[in-house]
Coordinates of C-alpha atoms and ligand atoms in Angstrom, one line a residue:
M14 CA -7.7 15.9 0.6
L15 CA -10.1 18.7 0.0
N16 CA -12.8 17.9 2.6
K17 CA -13.6 20.4 5.3
G18 CA -16.6 18.6 7.0
T19 CA -18.6 21.0 9.1
A20 CA -16.2 23.8 8.3
F21 CA -17.5 24.3 4.7
T22 CA -18.7 28.0 4.7
E23 CA -22.1 29.2 3.7
K24 CA -20.8 30.3 0.3
E25 CA -19.1 26.9 -0.3
R26 CA -22.2 25.1 0.7
D27 CA -24.1 27.1 -1.9
A28 CA -21.6 26.5 -4.6
L29 CA -21.0 22.8 -3.9
G30 CA -24.6 21.9 -3.1
L31 CA -23.8 20.9 0.5
H32 CA -26.8 22.4 2.3
G33 CA -28.8 19.7 4.1
I34 CA -25.9 17.2 3.9
L35 CA -24.1 19.1 6.7
P36 CA -25.7 20.3 10.0
H37 CA -26.4 24.0 10.1
H38 CA -23.5 25.4 12.2
V39 CA -20.3 26.3 10.5
S40 CA -17.4 25.1 12.6
T41 CA -13.8 26.3 12.6
I42 CA -10.9 23.9 12.3
E43 CA -10.1 24.7 16.0
D44 CA -13.7 23.5 17.0
Q45 CA -13.2 20.4 14.9
T46 CA -9.9 19.7 16.6
V47 CA -11.4 20.0 20.0
R48 CA -14.2 17.6 19.0
R49 CA -11.9 15.0 17.5
I50 CA -9.3 14.9 20.3
A51 CA -12.1 14.5 22.9
V52 CA -13.4 11.5 21.0
L53 CA -9.9 10.1 20.6
R54 CA -9.3 10.4 24.4
S55 CA -12.5 8.5 25.2
L56 CA -11.2 5.5 23.3
K57 CA -9.5 2.9 25.4
T58 CA -6.6 1.2 23.6
P59 CA -3.8 2.8 21.6
F60 CA -4.9 0.6 18.7
E61 CA -8.4 1.9 18.7
K62 CA -7.0 5.4 18.7
Y63 CA -4.8 4.5 15.8
A64 CA -7.7 3.2 13.8
F65 CA -9.7 6.4 14.7
L66 CA -6.8 8.6 13.4
R67 CA -6.4 6.6 10.2
D68 CA -10.1 7.1 9.6
L69 CA -9.8 10.8 10.1
Q70 CA -6.8 10.8 7.7
E71 CA -8.9 9.1 5.1
T72 CA -11.9 11.4 5.4
N73 CA -10.4 14.9 6.2
E74 CA -6.7 15.0 5.7
T75 CA -6.3 18.7 6.6
L76 CA -8.1 18.2 9.9
F77 CA -6.0 15.1 10.6
Y78 CA -2.8 17.2 10.3
A79 CA -4.3 20.1 12.3
V80 CA -5.1 17.7 15.2
L81 CA -1.6 16.2 14.9
A82 CA 0.1 19.6 15.0
K83 CA -1.9 20.6 18.1
H84 CA -1.4 17.4 20.0
R85 CA 1.9 16.1 18.5
K86 CA 3.5 14.7 21.7
E87 CA 0.3 12.8 22.5
L88 CA -0.3 11.5 19.0
L89 CA 3.1 10.6 17.7
P90 CA 3.3 7.3 19.6
L91 CA -0.1 6.4 18.1
I92 CA 0.5 7.2 14.4
Y93 CA 4.1 5.9 14.6
T94 CA 6.1 3.7 17.0
P95 CA 5.1 1.9 19.0
T96 CA 1.4 1.6 18.0
V97 CA 2.1 1.4 14.2
G98 CA 3.7 -2.0 14.9
E99 CA 0.4 -3.5 16.0
A100 CA -1.3 -1.8 13.1
C101 CA 1.0 -3.7 10.7
V102 CA 0.4 -7.0 12.5
R103 CA -3.3 -6.5 12.3
F104 CA -3.4 -4.7 8.9
S105 CA -5.5 -7.3 7.1
E106 CA -7.9 -7.5 10.1
I107 CA -8.7 -3.8 10.0
Y108 CA -8.3 -3.2 6.3
R109 CA -11.0 -0.8 5.1
R110 CA -9.8 1.1 2.1
P111 CA -6.6 1.4 0.1
R112 CA -4.0 4.0 0.8
G113 CA -0.8 4.0 -1.1
L114 CA 0.3 1.7 -3.8
F115 CA 0.6 -2.1 -3.6
L116 CA 3.1 -3.3 -6.3
S117 CA 2.9 -7.1 -6.1
Y118 CA 5.3 -9.5 -7.8
P119 CA 2.7 -11.0 -10.2
M120 CA 2.5 -7.4 -11.7
K121 CA 6.1 -7.7 -12.8
G122 CA 6.5 -6.2 -16.2
R123 CA 3.5 -3.9 -15.7
L124 CA 4.8 -1.5 -13.0
R125 CA 5.2 1.4 -15.5
E126 CA 1.6 0.9 -16.6
I127 CA 0.4 1.0 -12.9
L128 CA 2.4 4.1 -12.2
A129 CA 1.0 5.8 -15.2
G130 CA -2.4 5.8 -13.6
M131 CA -1.1 7.6 -10.5
P132 CA -1.3 11.3 -9.9
D133 CA 1.4 13.7 -11.1
G134 CA 3.5 15.6 -8.8
I135 CA 4.7 12.9 -6.3
R136 CA 7.8 14.1 -4.6
V137 CA 8.4 11.7 -1.7
V138 CA 8.0 7.9 -2.1
C139 CA 8.5 5.7 1.0
A140 CA 8.7 2.0 0.1
T141 CA 9.0 -1.2 2.1
D142 CA 8.8 -4.9 1.2
G143 CA 7.5 -5.6 4.8
E144 CA 10.2 -8.1 5.6
R145 CA 11.6 -6.6 8.8
I146 CA 8.9 -4.4 10.3
L147 CA 10.3 -2.8 13.4
G148 CA 11.3 -5.7 15.7
L149 CA 8.3 -7.7 14.5
G150 CA 9.8 -9.5 11.6
D151 CA 8.1 -10.4 8.3
Q152 CA 4.6 -8.8 8.1
G153 CA 4.2 -9.1 4.3
A154 CA 1.6 -6.6 3.0
G155 CA 0.8 -5.4 6.5
G156 CA 4.1 -3.6 6.3
M157 CA 2.2 -0.8 4.5
G158 CA 1.5 0.7 7.9
I159 CA 5.1 1.8 8.1
P160 CA 5.4 4.0 4.9
I161 CA 2.0 5.4 5.7
G162 CA 3.1 6.4 9.2
K163 CA 6.5 7.8 8.0
L164 CA 4.9 9.9 5.3
S165 CA 2.4 11.3 7.9
L166 CA 5.5 12.5 9.8
Y167 CA 7.0 14.0 6.7
T168 CA 3.9 16.2 6.4
D169 CA 3.5 16.9 10.1
C170 CA 7.1 17.7 10.8
A171 CA 8.5 18.9 7.5
G172 CA 5.4 20.3 6.0
I173 CA 5.6 18.2 2.9
D174 CA 2.2 18.5 1.0
P175 CA 0.5 15.1 1.6
A176 CA -0.8 15.1 -2.0
T177 CA 2.9 14.8 -3.1
T178 CA 3.7 11.8 -0.9
L179 CA 3.2 8.1 -1.9
P180 CA 3.5 5.1 0.4
I181 CA 4.5 1.9 -1.5
L182 CA 4.4 -1.7 -0.5
L183 CA 6.5 -4.0 -2.7
D184 CA 4.7 -7.2 -2.2
T185 CA 7.2 -9.9 -3.0
G186 CA 5.5 -12.5 -0.9
T187 CA 5.9 -13.4 2.8
D188 CA 7.8 -16.1 4.6
N189 CA 5.4 -15.7 7.5
S190 CA 3.4 -18.8 7.0
E191 CA 0.8 -17.8 9.5
L192 CA 0.0 -14.8 7.4
R193 CA -0.1 -16.9 4.2
H194 CA -2.6 -19.1 5.8
D195 CA -4.7 -16.4 7.3
P196 CA -8.0 -16.2 5.3
L197 CA -8.1 -12.4 5.9
Y198 CA -4.5 -11.8 4.6
V199 CA -4.7 -9.1 1.9
G200 CA -1.2 -9.7 0.4
W201 CA 0.2 -12.1 -2.2
R202 CA 0.0 -15.5 -0.7
H203 CA 3.4 -16.8 -1.8
E204 CA 6.8 -17.4 -0.3
R205 CA 9.2 -14.5 -0.7
V206 CA 10.8 -14.1 -4.1
R207 CA 14.5 -13.8 -3.7
G208 CA 17.8 -13.5 -5.6
A209 CA 17.8 -12.4 -9.2
Q210 CA 14.0 -12.4 -9.5
Y211 CA 13.7 -10.0 -6.5
D212 CA 16.5 -7.8 -7.8
A213 CA 14.9 -7.5 -11.3
F214 CA 11.6 -6.6 -9.7
V215 CA 13.1 -3.9 -7.6
D216 CA 15.0 -2.6 -10.5
E217 CA 11.9 -2.3 -12.6
F218 CA 10.3 -0.5 -9.7
V219 CA 13.1 2.1 -9.3
E220 CA 13.3 2.7 -13.1
A221 CA 9.5 3.2 -13.2
I222 CA 9.6 5.7 -10.4
R223 CA 12.5 7.6 -12.0
E224 CA 10.6 7.9 -15.3
R225 CA 7.2 8.8 -13.8
W226 CA 8.4 11.3 -11.2
P227 CA 12.0 12.3 -12.0
E228 CA 12.1 14.7 -9.1
A229 CA 10.9 12.3 -6.4
I230 CA 13.1 11.2 -3.5
L231 CA 12.9 7.5 -2.4
Q232 CA 13.1 6.4 1.2
W233 CA 13.8 2.7 1.8
E234 CA 12.1 1.4 4.9
D235 CA 12.2 -1.7 7.0
F236 CA 13.9 -4.1 4.5
A237 CA 15.7 -7.0 6.0
G238 CA 19.4 -6.4 6.7
P239 CA 21.1 -7.8 3.6
N240 CA 18.6 -6.3 1.2
A241 CA 18.6 -3.0 3.0
V242 CA 22.4 -2.6 2.6
A243 CA 22.4 -3.9 -1.0
L244 CA 19.5 -1.7 -2.2
L245 CA 21.0 1.4 -0.7
E246 CA 24.3 0.9 -2.3
R247 CA 22.8 0.0 -5.7
Y248 CA 20.5 3.0 -5.9
R249 CA 21.9 5.8 -3.8
N250 CA 23.7 7.4 -6.7
R251 CA 20.9 6.7 -9.3
L252 CA 18.3 8.8 -7.6
P253 CA 18.1 10.8 -4.4
S254 CA 17.4 8.0 -2.0
F255 CA 18.3 6.9 1.6
N256 CA 17.5 4.1 4.0
D257 CA 16.2 5.5 7.3
D258 CA 17.0 2.3 9.3
I259 CA 20.6 2.6 8.4
Q260 CA 21.4 6.3 7.7
G261 CA 18.5 8.0 9.6
T262 CA 19.2 5.9 12.7
A263 CA 22.9 6.5 12.5
A264 CA 22.5 10.3 12.2
T265 CA 20.0 10.4 15.1
A266 CA 22.3 8.3 17.3
L267 CA 25.2 10.4 16.3
A268 CA 23.3 13.6 17.2
A269 CA 22.5 12.0 20.6
I270 CA 26.1 11.1 21.2
L271 CA 27.3 14.6 20.2
S272 CA 24.7 16.3 22.4
A273 CA 25.6 13.9 25.3
E274 CA 29.3 14.7 24.7
K275 CA 28.5 18.4 25.4
Q276 CA 26.4 17.6 28.5
A277 CA 29.0 15.3 30.0
G278 CA 31.8 17.6 29.1
I279 CA 34.0 15.0 27.4
D280 CA 35.9 14.9 24.1
L281 CA 34.8 12.0 21.9
A282 CA 38.2 12.1 20.2
E283 CA 39.8 11.0 23.5
S284 CA 37.0 8.7 24.7
A285 CA 36.3 5.0 24.6
I286 CA 33.0 4.2 23.0
M287 CA 31.4 0.8 23.5
L288 CA 28.9 -0.6 21.1
F289 CA 26.7 -3.5 22.2
G290 CA 25.1 -5.3 19.2
A291 CA 27.1 -4.9 16.0
G292 CA 24.4 -5.4 13.5
A293 CA 23.0 -3.1 10.8
A294 CA 22.1 -0.2 13.2
G295 CA 25.1 -0.5 15.4
C296 CA 27.7 -0.7 12.6
G297 CA 25.9 2.2 10.7
I298 CA 26.2 4.3 13.8
A299 CA 29.9 3.5 14.3
A300 CA 30.7 4.2 10.6
L301 CA 29.0 7.7 10.8
L302 CA 30.7 8.4 14.1
I303 CA 34.1 7.7 12.6
E304 CA 33.4 10.0 9.7
A305 CA 32.2 12.7 12.0
L306 CA 35.4 12.4 14.1
E307 CA 37.5 12.5 10.9
Q308 CA 35.8 15.8 10.0
R309 CA 37.1 17.2 13.3
G310 CA 40.6 16.3 12.2
V311 CA 41.0 13.0 14.1
S312 CA 42.7 10.4 12.1
R313 CA 40.7 7.4 10.9
E314 CA 42.9 5.0 12.9
Q315 CA 42.4 7.0 16.1
A316 CA 38.6 7.3 15.6
A317 CA 38.2 3.6 14.9
G318 CA 40.6 2.8 17.7
N319 CA 38.2 4.5 20.2
I320 CA 35.5 2.0 19.4
Y321 CA 34.9 -1.3 21.2
A322 CA 32.2 -3.4 19.6
I323 CA 30.6 -6.4 21.2
D324 CA 28.3 -9.0 19.6
R325 CA 27.1 -12.4 20.5
D326 CA 30.7 -13.9 20.7
G327 CA 32.0 -11.0 22.8
L328 CA 34.4 -8.2 21.8
L329 CA 34.9 -8.2 18.1
I330 CA 38.5 -8.9 17.1
E331 CA 39.8 -9.0 13.6
D332 CA 40.5 -12.6 12.3
H333 CA 38.7 -14.0 15.4
N334 CA 35.0 -13.4 15.5
V335 CA 34.1 -10.9 12.8
E336 CA 31.4 -11.9 10.4
T337 CA 30.4 -8.9 8.3
A338 CA 32.1 -6.0 6.5
G339 CA 30.4 -3.6 9.0
Q340 CA 31.9 -5.5 11.9
A341 CA 35.3 -5.4 10.4
L342 CA 35.2 -1.6 10.6
V343 CA 34.7 -1.6 14.3
A344 CA 36.7 -4.7 15.4
R345 CA 39.8 -4.5 17.5
P346 CA 42.9 -5.2 15.4
A347 CA 44.2 -8.7 15.2
C348 CA 47.4 -7.7 17.1
E349 CA 45.3 -7.1 20.2
K350 CA 44.0 -10.7 20.2
Q351 CA 46.5 -11.9 22.8
R352 CA 45.6 -9.1 25.1
W353 CA 41.8 -9.7 25.0
C354 CA 41.6 -13.4 24.6
A355 CA 44.0 -14.5 27.4
S356 CA 41.4 -16.9 28.7
G357 CA 40.7 -18.3 25.3
K358 CA 37.6 -16.3 24.4
A359 CA 36.8 -12.7 23.8
P360 CA 35.4 -10.7 26.8
G361 CA 31.7 -10.2 27.1
L362 CA 30.0 -6.9 28.0
L363 CA 30.7 -6.7 31.8
E364 CA 34.3 -7.8 31.4
A365 CA 34.9 -5.3 28.6
V366 CA 33.3 -2.5 30.5
E367 CA 35.4 -3.3 33.6
Q368 CA 38.6 -3.3 31.5
V369 CA 37.9 -0.4 29.2
G370 CA 35.8 2.0 31.3
P371 CA 34.0 3.4 28.3
A372 CA 32.7 7.0 28.4
V373 CA 29.8 6.0 26.0
L374 CA 27.8 2.7 25.9
I375 CA 25.4 2.3 23.0
G376 CA 22.9 -0.6 22.8
T377 CA 21.6 -1.9 19.4
S378 CA 21.4 -5.6 20.3
G379 CA 17.6 -6.0 20.9
Q380 CA 18.6 -7.8 24.1
F381 CA 16.2 -6.9 26.9
G382 CA 18.0 -6.0 30.2
A383 CA 21.5 -6.4 28.8
F384 CA 22.7 -3.2 30.5
D385 CA 22.2 -4.6 34.0
E386 CA 23.0 -3.1 37.4
Q387 CA 26.6 -4.4 37.4
V388 CA 27.3 -3.0 34.0
V389 CA 25.9 0.4 34.8
R390 CA 27.5 0.6 38.2
S391 CA 30.8 -0.3 36.7
M392 CA 30.5 2.5 34.2
A393 CA 29.4 5.0 36.8
R394 CA 32.4 4.0 39.0
Q395 CA 34.8 4.8 36.2
Q396 CA 33.2 7.9 34.6
G397 CA 31.8 11.0 36.2
Q398 CA 28.9 11.2 33.8
P399 CA 28.6 8.0 31.8
I400 CA 26.7 8.3 28.6
I401 CA 24.3 5.3 28.2
L402 CA 22.1 5.0 25.2
P403 CA 20.0 1.8 25.1
L404 CA 18.6 2.3 21.6
S405 CA 16.8 -1.0 20.9
N406 CA 13.1 -1.0 20.2
P407 CA 10.5 -1.8 21.3
V408 CA 10.5 -1.5 25.1
S409 CA 10.5 -5.3 25.4
R410 CA 13.9 -5.4 23.7
S411 CA 15.5 -2.4 25.3
E412 CA 18.8 -3.0 27.0
A413 CA 17.7 -1.0 30.1
T414 CA 15.1 1.5 31.2
A415 CA 16.2 5.1 31.8
A416 CA 14.9 4.9 35.4
D417 CA 17.1 2.0 36.2
I418 CA 20.2 3.5 34.6
L419 CA 19.6 6.7 36.6
E420 CA 19.1 4.8 39.8
W421 CA 22.2 2.7 39.3
S422 CA 24.4 5.7 38.4
D423 CA 23.1 7.8 41.3
G424 CA 21.4 10.1 38.8
R425 CA 24.7 10.9 37.0
A426 CA 24.3 9.1 33.7
V427 CA 23.3 11.0 30.5
V428 CA 20.6 8.8 29.1
G429 CA 18.8 8.5 25.8
T430 CA 16.5 5.5 24.9
G431 CA 15.2 4.2 21.6
S432 CA 11.7 3.7 23.0
P433 CA 9.7 6.1 25.1
S434 CA 10.9 5.2 28.6
L435 CA 9.8 6.4 32.0
G436 CA 12.4 8.7 33.5
A437 CA 14.2 9.4 30.2
A438 CA 14.1 13.0 29.0
T439 CA 14.9 12.0 25.4
Q440 CA 13.7 9.4 23.0
V441 CA 16.4 9.0 20.4
N442 CA 14.0 8.7 17.5
N443 CA 14.6 9.0 13.8
V444 CA 11.8 11.5 13.5
Y445 CA 14.3 14.1 14.6
I446 CA 16.2 13.6 11.4
F447 CA 14.4 12.0 8.4
P448 CA 11.7 14.6 7.7
G449 CA 14.3 17.3 7.5
I450 CA 16.5 15.2 5.3
G451 CA 13.6 14.8 2.9
L452 CA 12.7 18.5 3.0
G453 CA 16.3 19.6 2.4
A454 CA 16.7 17.1 -0.5
L455 CA 13.5 18.4 -2.1
V456 CA 14.2 22.1 -1.6
S457 CA 17.8 21.8 -2.9
G458 CA 16.9 19.4 -5.7
T459 CA 19.9 17.3 -4.9
S460 CA 20.6 14.3 -7.1
Q461 CA 22.1 12.4 -4.2
I462 CA 21.6 12.2 -0.5
T463 CA 25.1 11.9 0.9
D464 CA 26.7 10.8 4.2
E465 CA 28.0 14.3 4.7
M466 CA 24.3 15.5 4.7
F467 CA 23.5 13.1 7.5
I468 CA 26.6 14.2 9.5
E469 CA 25.8 17.8 9.1
A470 CA 22.2 17.1 10.0
A471 CA 23.4 15.4 13.2
N472 CA 25.7 18.3 14.0
A473 CA 22.8 20.8 13.5
L474 CA 20.5 18.8 15.7
A475 CA 23.1 18.4 18.5
S476 CA 23.9 22.1 18.5
L477 CA 20.3 23.2 19.2
G478 CA 19.9 24.8 22.5
I479 CA 17.7 22.8 24.9
E480 CA 15.8 25.1 27.2
Q481 CA 13.1 23.1 28.7
D482 CA 15.1 20.3 30.3
A483 CA 18.8 20.3 31.3
A484 CA 18.9 16.5 31.1
A485 CA 17.4 16.3 27.5
L486 CA 19.5 15.5 24.5
F487 CA 17.1 16.9 22.0
P488 CA 14.4 19.6 22.2
G489 CA 10.9 18.4 22.8
E490 CA 8.7 16.8 20.1
E491 CA 6.5 20.0 20.0
T492 CA 9.5 21.7 18.2
L493 CA 9.8 19.0 15.5
P494 CA 8.8 21.4 12.7
Q495 CA 11.5 23.8 13.6
I496 CA 14.0 21.0 13.9
A497 CA 13.0 19.7 10.4
G498 CA 13.8 23.2 9.2
V499 CA 17.2 23.2 10.8
V500 CA 18.1 19.8 9.4
A501 CA 16.8 20.8 6.0
L502 CA 19.0 23.9 6.0
A503 CA 22.0 21.7 6.9
V504 CA 21.2 19.4 3.9
C505 CA 20.8 22.4 1.5
R506 CA 24.2 23.8 2.6
I507 CA 25.9 20.6 1.9
A508 CA 24.2 20.3 -1.4
E509 CA 25.5 23.7 -2.3
R510 CA 29.0 23.1 -0.9
D511 CA 29.6 19.6 -2.2
L512 CA 27.4 19.3 -5.3
G513 CA 27.6 22.9 -6.5
I514 CA 23.8 23.5 -6.3
P515 CA 23.4 27.3 -6.2
A516 CA 21.3 28.8 -3.3
P517 CA 18.1 30.6 -4.4
P518 CA 18.4 34.4 -4.5
D519 CA 16.6 34.9 -1.2
G520 CA 18.6 32.1 0.5
W521 CA 17.9 28.5 1.6
Q522 CA 15.9 29.4 4.7
A523 CA 13.3 31.3 2.7
A524 CA 13.1 28.5 0.1
I525 CA 12.5 26.0 2.9
E526 CA 9.7 28.0 4.5
R527 CA 8.1 28.5 1.0
Y528 CA 8.0 24.8 0.4
R529 CA 6.0 24.0 3.5
W530 CA 2.3 23.0 3.3
S531 CA 0.3 23.7 6.4
P532 CA -3.0 22.2 7.6
V533 CA -5.4 25.2 7.1
Y534 CA -8.5 25.0 5.0
R535 CA -8.4 26.5 1.5
N536 CA -11.2 28.7 0.4
Y537 CA -13.2 27.1 -2.5
A538 CA -16.0 29.7 -3.0
D539 CA -14.3 33.1 -3.7
Ligands
NAD2079 P1 20.5 -6.6 13.7 O1 19.9 -7.9 13.8 O2 21.1 -6.2 12.4 O3 21.6 -6.3 14.8 C1 21.5 -6.8 16.1 C2 22.9 -7.3 16.5 O4 22.8 -7.6 17.9 C3 23.3 -8.5 15.8 O5 24.6 -8.3 15.2 C4 23.3 -9.6 16.8 O6 24.2 -10.6 16.6 C5 23.6 -8.8 18.1 N1 23.2 -9.5 19.3 C6 22.1 -10.3 19.5 N2 22.2 -10.9 20.7 C7 23.3 -10.4 21.3 C8 23.9 -10.6 22.6 N3 23.3 -11.4 23.5 N4 25.0 -9.9 22.8 C9 25.6 -9.1 21.9 N5 25.1 -8.9 20.7 C10 23.9 -9.5 20.4 O7 19.3 -5.5 14.0 P2 19.4 -3.9 13.8 O8 18.6 -3.6 12.6 O9 20.8 -3.5 13.9 O10 18.5 -3.5 15.1 C11 19.0 -3.7 16.4 C12 18.2 -3.0 17.4 O11 18.3 -1.6 17.2 C13 16.7 -3.3 17.3 O12 16.1 -3.6 18.5 C14 16.1 -2.0 16.7 O13 14.8 -1.8 17.2 C15 17.0 -1.0 17.2 N6 17.0 0.2 16.4 C16 16.7 1.4 17.0 C17 16.5 2.5 16.3 C18 16.3 3.8 16.9 O14 16.0 4.8 16.3 N7 16.3 3.9 18.2 C19 16.6 2.5 14.9 C20 16.9 1.2 14.2 C21 17.1 0.1 15.0

C-alpha cells in the first residue's frame, strides 16, 4: 500500500534506510508508468498481462492504479472481463500470495474471530461463493478473482481508497469435481454445502461483517441464480447491500435501453420490447424497465404489456410455460394463449419477431448466434432503427456480433453488446454503474440500496451527452471516473429524497469529490 519503488525521494531514503536497496535515480510515478506499460505490452497473452498486473498490485498499489488510470481502456479487459475468467479458472495454478479473505465452511463458528484480526476501516466488501463465475460455472475458491477485480474497479473508477476494500471468498465447497481432484486446488475439497447449513454460514458471515464494520456496504457477486435472489432479498434491508449480477446488470441494460430510445427517436411507453432468455439477468432487466416506465406515469399493466419474453419453450405465456416468479412478471396473460398457440405451441424468436415487430430486442440467453440474419433482417424491415442488444457474455455466448447486426440492418440498428465486439461502439458493461452505486452509498451513508437508486443511476447514465461517437450508447471508458461521480450523485439524491438523509452543508457533489482517493504518492519524510 505504501511502497513507491524507485520513486522514494532522497529524504525518504535517508529516513527509511533505503539507500543501496534502490538504484540511484529517483523516478517519478509518470516514469514508472511508462516503464510498466512497456513491459506489459511486451507480454504475449492477456493472461500473462493479467498476472503481471496482479503482481504490480501486490507490490506497489499506488503505481498499479496510476497505470490503470492512464491506460484504462487497454487494461480494463485484462483486470476484469474477459481475462479475469481465465484467472479464476487458473487461480490455483498461479497462486502466489493471499489477497482478500477466505472464509471456509470448516471455520463456521469462528468467523467473528477471523474478522477481528482484519484491519479497521473496511467500507466495501465484495463477496462471492464462486458457484457461477461469469459464464464459467463453479470455480470454487478460484472465484476470488472476481471480487478482487471488481474492487480494483471501485478504486479506479469511483476512487474508493483500496485500503478500505476487502474481497471475500465464502468457500462452501465446490461441485466441480475436476477442481476437487486437482492436486493444486487451494480451496476446501468438499462438495458444496447447501440448504440450512449454507444459510446459517452466510448468516454468521453477514452478522460478523455488520458487527466488525457497521458502515461497510456489501456487494454480492457471482452466486448461482437461486442463492443470488434469496440472499439479496434476505439481506438488502439489513445492511446496505446489492447484487451486481441482478441489479447492476439491470440498471446498466436499462441505461442502454434509455440511451438507445433517444437515439432511435422512439417512445418506450409505446414500443414492443422483446426479451430473449428470461433468466436472472433478463427478468431483472424487465422488472427494472417496468418500474422505470411506471415512474414516467405509464401504468404497470401497459408497461408489462409492452414486453414479450422468450425462453427455451418459446414466448412465455401465463399458465402455459412459465417456471419462475421472474418469468411470471413478463409473461403474456393467459387470455392471449389462443392467439399465440394456434399451432399448439408458443412461437419461437423468429416467429415472434415477425408477428410483433419489436422496437427493442434484448439477448440474455447465453445462446451464441441466436440473433441470426433472418431475425435481424425482420426487425430492420419493420423498424426504422431497431434497437438490438445482445448482452450475453462471453463472446462465445453472444447472441450476435455488432458487425453482423449492422450489416444485416444496413447500418441502421442501434447496437450494444455485453462483450467487447468488433464494430460496436458500446459495451454494455456493469462497470458503468456499480462503482458509482458504491460511492454514492458510502458518501450518503444510506442504510439500504434501493431499486429507485438503480433507476435514477440508469437515468443519469443515459442522459449523459456523448460527444465522441454518435453511435455510442455510453461515453467512452476513459470517462468512467466522471460517470461514477454522476451515478453517485444520483444515489445520494435518492437517499436524501426517499430516506431523509440530509445533504452535507456544501452539497453532495463536494462530498463525493472529497471522498475520492487518487493514485499519487504520499510524502513520508516531511
Ligand atoms: P440464466 O441461466 O439465469 O438465464 C438464461 C436464460 O436463457 C434461462 O432462462 C434459459 O432457460 C434461457 N435460454 C437458454 N437457452 C435458450 C434458448 N435456446 N432460447 C431461449 N432461451 C434460452 O443466466 P443469467 O444470469 O440470466 O445470464 C444470461 C446471460 O446474460 C449470460 O450469458 C450472461 O453472461 C449475460 N449477462 C450479461 C451481463 C452484462 O452486463 N452484459 C450481466 C449479467 C449477465
